[in-house]
PDB file of C-alpha atoms in Angstrom:
ATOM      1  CA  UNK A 219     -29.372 -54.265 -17.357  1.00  0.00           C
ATOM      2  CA  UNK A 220     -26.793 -55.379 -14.793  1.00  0.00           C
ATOM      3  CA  UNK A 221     -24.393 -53.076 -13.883  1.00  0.00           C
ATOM      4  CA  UNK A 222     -20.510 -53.819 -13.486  1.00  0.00           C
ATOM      5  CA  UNK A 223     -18.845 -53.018  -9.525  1.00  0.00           C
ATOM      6  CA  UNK A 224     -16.463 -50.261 -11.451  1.00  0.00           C
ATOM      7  CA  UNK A 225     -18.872 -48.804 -14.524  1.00  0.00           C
ATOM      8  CA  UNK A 226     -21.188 -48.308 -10.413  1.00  0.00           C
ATOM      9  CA  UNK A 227     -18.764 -46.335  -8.902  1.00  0.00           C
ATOM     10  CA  UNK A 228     -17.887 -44.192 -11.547  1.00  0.00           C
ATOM     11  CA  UNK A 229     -21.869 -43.913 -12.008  1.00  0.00           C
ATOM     12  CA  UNK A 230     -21.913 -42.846  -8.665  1.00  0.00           C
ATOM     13  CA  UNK A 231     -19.158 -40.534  -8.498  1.00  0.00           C
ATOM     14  CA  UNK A 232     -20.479 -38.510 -11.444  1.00  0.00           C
ATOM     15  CA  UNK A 233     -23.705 -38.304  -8.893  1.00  0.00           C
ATOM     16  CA  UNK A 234     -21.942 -37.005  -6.521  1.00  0.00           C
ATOM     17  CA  UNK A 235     -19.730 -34.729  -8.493  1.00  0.00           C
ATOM     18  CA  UNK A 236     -23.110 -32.944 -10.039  1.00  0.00           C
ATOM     19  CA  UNK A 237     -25.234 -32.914  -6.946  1.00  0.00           C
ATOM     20  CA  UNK A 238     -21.974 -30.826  -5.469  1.00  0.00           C
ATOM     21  CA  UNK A 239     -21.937 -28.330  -8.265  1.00  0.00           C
ATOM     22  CA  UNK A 240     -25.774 -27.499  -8.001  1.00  0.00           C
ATOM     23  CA  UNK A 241     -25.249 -26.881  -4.431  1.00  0.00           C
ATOM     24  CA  UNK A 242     -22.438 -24.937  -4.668  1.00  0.00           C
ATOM     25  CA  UNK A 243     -23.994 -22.896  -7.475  1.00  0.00           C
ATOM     26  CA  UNK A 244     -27.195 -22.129  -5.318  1.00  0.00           C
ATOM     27  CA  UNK A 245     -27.474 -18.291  -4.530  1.00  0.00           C
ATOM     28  CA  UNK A 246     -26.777 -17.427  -0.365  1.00  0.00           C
ATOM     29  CA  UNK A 247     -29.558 -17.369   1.867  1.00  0.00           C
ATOM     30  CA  UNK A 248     -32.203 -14.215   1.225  1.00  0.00           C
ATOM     31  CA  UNK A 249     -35.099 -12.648   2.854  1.00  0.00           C
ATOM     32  CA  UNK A 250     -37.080 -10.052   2.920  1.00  0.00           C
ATOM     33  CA  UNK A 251     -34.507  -7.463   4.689  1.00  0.00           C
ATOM     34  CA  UNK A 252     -31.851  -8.295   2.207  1.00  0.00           C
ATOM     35  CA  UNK A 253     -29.357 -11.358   1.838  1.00  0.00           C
ATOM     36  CA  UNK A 254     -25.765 -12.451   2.278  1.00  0.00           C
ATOM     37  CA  UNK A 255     -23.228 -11.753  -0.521  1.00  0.00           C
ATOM     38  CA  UNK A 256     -19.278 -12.782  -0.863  1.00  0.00           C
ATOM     39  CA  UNK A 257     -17.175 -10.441  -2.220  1.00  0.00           C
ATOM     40  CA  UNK A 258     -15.323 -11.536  -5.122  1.00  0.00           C
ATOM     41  CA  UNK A 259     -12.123 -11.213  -6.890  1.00  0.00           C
ATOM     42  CA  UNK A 260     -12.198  -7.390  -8.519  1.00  0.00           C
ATOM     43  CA  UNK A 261     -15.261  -5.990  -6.447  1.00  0.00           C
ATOM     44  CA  UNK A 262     -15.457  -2.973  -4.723  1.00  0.00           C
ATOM     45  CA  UNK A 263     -18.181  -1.559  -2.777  1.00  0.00           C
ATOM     46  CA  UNK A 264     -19.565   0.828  -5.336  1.00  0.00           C
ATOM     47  CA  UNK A 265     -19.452  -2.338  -7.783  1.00  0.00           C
ATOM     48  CA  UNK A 266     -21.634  -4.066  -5.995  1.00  0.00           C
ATOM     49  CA  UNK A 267     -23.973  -1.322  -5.174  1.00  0.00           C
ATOM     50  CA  UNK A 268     -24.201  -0.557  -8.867  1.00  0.00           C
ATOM     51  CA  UNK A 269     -25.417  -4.705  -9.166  1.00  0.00           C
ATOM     52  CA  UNK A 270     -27.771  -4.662  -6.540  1.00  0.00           C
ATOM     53  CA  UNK A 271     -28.999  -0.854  -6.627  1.00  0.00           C
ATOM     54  CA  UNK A 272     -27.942   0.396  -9.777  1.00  0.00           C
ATOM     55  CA  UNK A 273     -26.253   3.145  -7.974  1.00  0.00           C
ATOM     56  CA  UNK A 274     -22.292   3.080  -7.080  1.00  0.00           C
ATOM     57  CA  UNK A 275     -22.909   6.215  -4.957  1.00  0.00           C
ATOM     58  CA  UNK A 276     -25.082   3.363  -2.285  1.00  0.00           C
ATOM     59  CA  UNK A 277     -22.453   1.598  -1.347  1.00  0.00           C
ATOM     60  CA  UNK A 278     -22.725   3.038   2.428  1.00  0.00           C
ATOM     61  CA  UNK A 279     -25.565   1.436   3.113  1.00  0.00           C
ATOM     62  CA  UNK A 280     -23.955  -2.643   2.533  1.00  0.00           C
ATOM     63  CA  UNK A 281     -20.879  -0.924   4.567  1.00  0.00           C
ATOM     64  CA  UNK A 282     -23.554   0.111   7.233  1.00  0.00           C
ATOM     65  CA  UNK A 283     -25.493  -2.994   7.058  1.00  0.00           C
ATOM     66  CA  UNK A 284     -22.334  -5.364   6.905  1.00  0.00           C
ATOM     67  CA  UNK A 285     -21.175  -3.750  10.375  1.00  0.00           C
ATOM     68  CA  UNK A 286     -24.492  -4.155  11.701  1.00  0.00           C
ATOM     69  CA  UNK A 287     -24.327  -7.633  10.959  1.00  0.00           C
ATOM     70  CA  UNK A 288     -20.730  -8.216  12.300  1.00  0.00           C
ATOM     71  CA  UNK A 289     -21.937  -6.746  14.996  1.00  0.00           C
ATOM     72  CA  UNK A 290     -23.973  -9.848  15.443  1.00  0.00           C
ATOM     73  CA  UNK A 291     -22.233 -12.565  13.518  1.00  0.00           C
ATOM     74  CA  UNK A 292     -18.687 -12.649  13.342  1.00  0.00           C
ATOM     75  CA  UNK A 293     -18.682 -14.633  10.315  1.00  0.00           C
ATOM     76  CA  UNK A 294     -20.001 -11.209   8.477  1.00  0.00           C
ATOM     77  CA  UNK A 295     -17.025  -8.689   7.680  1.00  0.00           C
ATOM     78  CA  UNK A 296     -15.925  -5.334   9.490  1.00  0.00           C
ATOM     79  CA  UNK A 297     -15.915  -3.051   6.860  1.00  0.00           C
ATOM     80  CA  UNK A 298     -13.777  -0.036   8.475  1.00  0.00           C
ATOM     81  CA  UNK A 299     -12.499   1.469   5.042  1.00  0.00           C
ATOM     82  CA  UNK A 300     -15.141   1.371   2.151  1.00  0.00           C
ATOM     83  CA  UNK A 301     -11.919   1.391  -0.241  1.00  0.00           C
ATOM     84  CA  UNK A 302     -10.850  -2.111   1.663  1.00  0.00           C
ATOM     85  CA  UNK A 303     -12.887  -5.451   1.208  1.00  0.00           C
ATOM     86  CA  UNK A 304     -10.967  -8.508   0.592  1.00  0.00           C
ATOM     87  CA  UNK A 305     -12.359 -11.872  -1.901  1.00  0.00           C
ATOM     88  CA  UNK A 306     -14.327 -14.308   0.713  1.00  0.00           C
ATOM     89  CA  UNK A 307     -15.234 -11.495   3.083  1.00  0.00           C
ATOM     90  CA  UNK A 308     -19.042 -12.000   3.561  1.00  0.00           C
ATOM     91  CA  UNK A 309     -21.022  -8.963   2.931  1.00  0.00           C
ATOM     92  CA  UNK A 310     -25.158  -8.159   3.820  1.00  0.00           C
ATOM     93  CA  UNK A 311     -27.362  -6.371   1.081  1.00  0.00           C
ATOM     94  CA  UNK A 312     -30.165  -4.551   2.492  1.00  0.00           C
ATOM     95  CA  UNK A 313     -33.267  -4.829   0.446  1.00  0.00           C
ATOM     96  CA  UNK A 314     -33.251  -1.901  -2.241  1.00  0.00           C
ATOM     97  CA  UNK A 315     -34.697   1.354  -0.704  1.00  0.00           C
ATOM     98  CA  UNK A 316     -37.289   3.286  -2.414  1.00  0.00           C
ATOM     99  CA  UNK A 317     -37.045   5.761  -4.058  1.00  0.00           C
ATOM    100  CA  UNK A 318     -37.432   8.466  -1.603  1.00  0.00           C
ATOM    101  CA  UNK A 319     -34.649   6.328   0.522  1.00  0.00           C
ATOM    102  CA  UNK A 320     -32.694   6.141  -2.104  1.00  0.00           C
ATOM    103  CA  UNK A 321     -32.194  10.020  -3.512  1.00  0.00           C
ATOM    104  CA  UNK A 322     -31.391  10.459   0.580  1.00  0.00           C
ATOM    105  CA  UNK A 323     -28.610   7.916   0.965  1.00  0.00           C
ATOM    106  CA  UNK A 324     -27.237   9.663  -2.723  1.00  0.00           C
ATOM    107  CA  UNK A 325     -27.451  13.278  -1.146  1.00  0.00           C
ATOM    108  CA  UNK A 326     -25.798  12.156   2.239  1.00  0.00           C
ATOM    109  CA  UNK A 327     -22.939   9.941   0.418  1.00  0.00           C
ATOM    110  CA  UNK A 328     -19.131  11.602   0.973  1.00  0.00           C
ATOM    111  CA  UNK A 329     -17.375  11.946  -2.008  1.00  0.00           C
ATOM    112  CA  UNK A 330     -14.942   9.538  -2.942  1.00  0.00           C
ATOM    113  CA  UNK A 331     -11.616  11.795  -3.121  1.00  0.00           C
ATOM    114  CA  UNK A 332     -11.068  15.234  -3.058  1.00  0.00           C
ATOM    115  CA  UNK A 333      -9.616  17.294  -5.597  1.00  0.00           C
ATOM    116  CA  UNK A 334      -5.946  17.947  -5.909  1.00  0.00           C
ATOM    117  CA  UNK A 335      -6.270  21.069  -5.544  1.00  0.00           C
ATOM    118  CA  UNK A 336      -8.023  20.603  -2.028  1.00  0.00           C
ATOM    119  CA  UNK A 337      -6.220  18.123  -0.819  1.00  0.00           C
ATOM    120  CA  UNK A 338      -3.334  20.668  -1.170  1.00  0.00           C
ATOM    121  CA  UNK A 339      -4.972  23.554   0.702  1.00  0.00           C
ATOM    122  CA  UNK A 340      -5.499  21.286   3.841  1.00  0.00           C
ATOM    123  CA  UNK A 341      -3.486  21.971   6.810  1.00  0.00           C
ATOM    124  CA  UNK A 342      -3.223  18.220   7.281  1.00  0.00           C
ATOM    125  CA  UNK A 343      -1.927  17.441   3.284  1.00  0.00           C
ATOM    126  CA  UNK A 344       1.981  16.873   3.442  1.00  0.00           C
ATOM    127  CA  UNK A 345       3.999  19.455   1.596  1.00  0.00           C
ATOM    128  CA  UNK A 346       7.472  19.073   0.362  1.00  0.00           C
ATOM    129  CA  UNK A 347      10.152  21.733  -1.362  1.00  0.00           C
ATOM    130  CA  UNK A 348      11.311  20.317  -4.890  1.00  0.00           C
ATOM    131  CA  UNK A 349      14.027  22.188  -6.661  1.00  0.00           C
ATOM    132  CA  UNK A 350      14.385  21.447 -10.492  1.00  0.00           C
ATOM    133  CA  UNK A 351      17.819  21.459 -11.884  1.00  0.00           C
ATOM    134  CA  UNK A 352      17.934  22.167 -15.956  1.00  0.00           C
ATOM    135  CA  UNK A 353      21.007  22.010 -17.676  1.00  0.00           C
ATOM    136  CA  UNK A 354      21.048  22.617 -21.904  1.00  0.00           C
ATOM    137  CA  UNK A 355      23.937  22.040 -24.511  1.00  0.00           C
ATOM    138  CA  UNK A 356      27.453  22.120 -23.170  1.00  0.00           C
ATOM    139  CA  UNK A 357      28.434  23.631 -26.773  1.00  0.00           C
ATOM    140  CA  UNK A 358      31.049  21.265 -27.753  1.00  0.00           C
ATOM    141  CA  UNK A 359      32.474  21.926 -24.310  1.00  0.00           C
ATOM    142  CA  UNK A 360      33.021  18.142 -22.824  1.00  0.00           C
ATOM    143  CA  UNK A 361      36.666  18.826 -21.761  1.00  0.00           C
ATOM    144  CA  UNK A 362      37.712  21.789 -19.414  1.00  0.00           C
ATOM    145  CA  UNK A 363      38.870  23.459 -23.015  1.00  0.00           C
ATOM    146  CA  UNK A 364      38.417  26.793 -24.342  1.00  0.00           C
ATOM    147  CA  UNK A 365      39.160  26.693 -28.059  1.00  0.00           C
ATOM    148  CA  UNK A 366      39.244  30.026 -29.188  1.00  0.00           C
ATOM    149  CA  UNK A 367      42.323  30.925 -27.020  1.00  0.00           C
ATOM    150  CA  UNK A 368      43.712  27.310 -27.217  1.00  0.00           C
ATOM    151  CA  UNK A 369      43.944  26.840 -23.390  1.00  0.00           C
ATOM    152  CA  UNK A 370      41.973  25.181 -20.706  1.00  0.00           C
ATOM    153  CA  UNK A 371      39.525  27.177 -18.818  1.00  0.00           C
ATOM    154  CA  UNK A 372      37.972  25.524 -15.701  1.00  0.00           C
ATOM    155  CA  UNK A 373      34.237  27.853 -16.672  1.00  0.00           C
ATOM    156  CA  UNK A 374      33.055  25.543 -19.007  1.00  0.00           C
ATOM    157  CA  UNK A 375      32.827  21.514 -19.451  1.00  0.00           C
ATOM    158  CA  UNK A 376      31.531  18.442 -18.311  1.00  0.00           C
ATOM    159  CA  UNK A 377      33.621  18.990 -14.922  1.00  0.00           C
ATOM    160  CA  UNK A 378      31.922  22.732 -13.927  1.00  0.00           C
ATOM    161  CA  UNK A 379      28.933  21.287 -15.143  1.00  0.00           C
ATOM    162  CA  UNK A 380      28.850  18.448 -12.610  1.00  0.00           C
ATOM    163  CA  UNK A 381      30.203  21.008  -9.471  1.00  0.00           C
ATOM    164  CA  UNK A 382      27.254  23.360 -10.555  1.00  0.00           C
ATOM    165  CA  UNK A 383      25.064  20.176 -10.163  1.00  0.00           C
ATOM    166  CA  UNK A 384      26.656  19.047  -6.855  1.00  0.00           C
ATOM    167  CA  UNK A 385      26.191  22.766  -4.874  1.00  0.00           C
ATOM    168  CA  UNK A 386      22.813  22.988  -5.912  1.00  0.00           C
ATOM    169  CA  UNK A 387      21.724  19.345  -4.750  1.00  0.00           C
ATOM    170  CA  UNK A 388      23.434  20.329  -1.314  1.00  0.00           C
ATOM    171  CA  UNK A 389      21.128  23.487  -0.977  1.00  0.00           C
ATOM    172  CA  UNK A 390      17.959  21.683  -1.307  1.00  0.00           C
ATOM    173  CA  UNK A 391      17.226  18.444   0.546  1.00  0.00           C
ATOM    174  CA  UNK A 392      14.840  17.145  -2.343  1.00  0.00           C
ATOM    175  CA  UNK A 393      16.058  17.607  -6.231  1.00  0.00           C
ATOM    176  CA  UNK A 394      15.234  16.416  -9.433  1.00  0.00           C
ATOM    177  CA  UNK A 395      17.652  16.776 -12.464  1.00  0.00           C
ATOM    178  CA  UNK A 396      16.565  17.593 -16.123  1.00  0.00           C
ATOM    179  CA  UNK A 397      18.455  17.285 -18.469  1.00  0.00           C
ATOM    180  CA  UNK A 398      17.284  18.357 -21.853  1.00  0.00           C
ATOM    181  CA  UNK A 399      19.967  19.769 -23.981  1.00  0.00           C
ATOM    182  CA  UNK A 400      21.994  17.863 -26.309  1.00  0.00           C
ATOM    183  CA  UNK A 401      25.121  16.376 -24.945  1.00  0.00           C
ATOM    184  CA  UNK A 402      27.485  17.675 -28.027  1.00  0.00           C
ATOM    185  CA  UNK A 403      25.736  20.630 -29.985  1.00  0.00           C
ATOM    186  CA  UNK A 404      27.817  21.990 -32.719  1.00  0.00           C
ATOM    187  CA  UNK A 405      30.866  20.211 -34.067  1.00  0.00           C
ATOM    188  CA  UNK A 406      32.025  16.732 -32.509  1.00  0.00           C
ATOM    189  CA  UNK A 407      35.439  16.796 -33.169  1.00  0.00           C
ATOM    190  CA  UNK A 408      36.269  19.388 -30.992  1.00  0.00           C
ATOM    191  CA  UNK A 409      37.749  18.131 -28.531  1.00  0.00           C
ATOM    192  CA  UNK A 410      39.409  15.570 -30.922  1.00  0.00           C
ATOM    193  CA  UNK A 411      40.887  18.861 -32.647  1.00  0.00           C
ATOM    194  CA  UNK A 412      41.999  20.509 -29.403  1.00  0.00           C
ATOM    195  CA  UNK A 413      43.232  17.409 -26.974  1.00  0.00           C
ATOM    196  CA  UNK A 414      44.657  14.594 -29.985  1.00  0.00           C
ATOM    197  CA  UNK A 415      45.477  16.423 -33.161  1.00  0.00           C
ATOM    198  CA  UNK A 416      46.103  19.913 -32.001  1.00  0.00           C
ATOM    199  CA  UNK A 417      45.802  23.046 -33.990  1.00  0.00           C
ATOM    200  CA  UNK A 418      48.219  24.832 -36.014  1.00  0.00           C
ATOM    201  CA  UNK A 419      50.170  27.977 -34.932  1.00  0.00           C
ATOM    202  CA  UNK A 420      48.626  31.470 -35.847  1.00  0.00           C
TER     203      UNK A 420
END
């Protein structure tokens, strides 16, 4: 069968275009010590130790051995936080230990984080002062009003509420408000009663 000049290009290109895929889905080079690995997107350290040793708690010795390497090869990453690796960054995977090798590496690995609790005790752990600031139903009270006697009174309100607020934010340098009373508790047309309508004499 003769073949056309354009149904042989686009023969070819599809040649091309497969041969690259195969190649670029061939595995890194391996030996016998271990083999090359590149981190991708959403792995961690203990990730990949779980894939290769089926054990997240190994991940110190690709950290180790990834150093090693870079120590050697620049194109191999510096691992200098185990919580830190970046997509692209090449990694080395030792060979899996044995067993022996392996429950050694588990016994010797730091834990991940430390408890709240004892990252509080530490005499390096930041501490910080927090006052809380509560207030609860103002009763009705919005305006400066006392309704019983019929006369304002400067002891109750939104307005002493808000200098009660303001002195005890400028005695602490950190403060957190809470407020978690109803705004209006009791009737709503109080101070509709006392400040528009008015209320009869006697």
């Amino acid at each position: 069968m003769k073949l056309t000049k354009p149904f042989f290009w686009v023969l070819l290109f599809a040649l091309i275009f497969v041969t690259s895929g195969v190649v670029g889905a061939a595995p890194l080079p391996q030996d016998e010590d271990g083999q090359e690995y590149v981190v991708q997107a959403d792995d961690w350290l203990s990730k990949i130790a779980d894939k290769f040793y089926g054990d997240v708690l190994a991940y110190p010795t690709i950290m180790d051995a990834t150093n090693a390497k870079a120590a050697e090869d620049e194109s191999f990453a510096v691992i200098d936080d185990a919580n830190v690796i970046e997509v692209g960054q090449k990694l080395w995977i030792p060979a899996a230990p044995d067993g022996e090798a392996m429950e050694s590496m588990e016994a010797e690995a730091p834990a991940d984080t430390a408890t709240t609790d004892e990252a509080m005790a530490s005499a390096d752990s930041p501490t910080i002062e927090l006052r809380l600031l509560e207030t609860t139903d103002i009763h009705v009270h919005i305006m400066n009003y006392n309704y019983f006697s019929d006369s304002e009174d400067d002891a109750v309100g939104l307005a002493k509420t808000a200098t009660l607020i303001k002195q005890a934010r400028e005695e602490a340098t950190n403060s957190l408000l809470i407020d978690n009373g109803d705004l209006i508790q009791g009737n709503p047309m109080g101070d509709y009663m006392a400040r528009v309508q008015g209320l009869d004499d006697g």
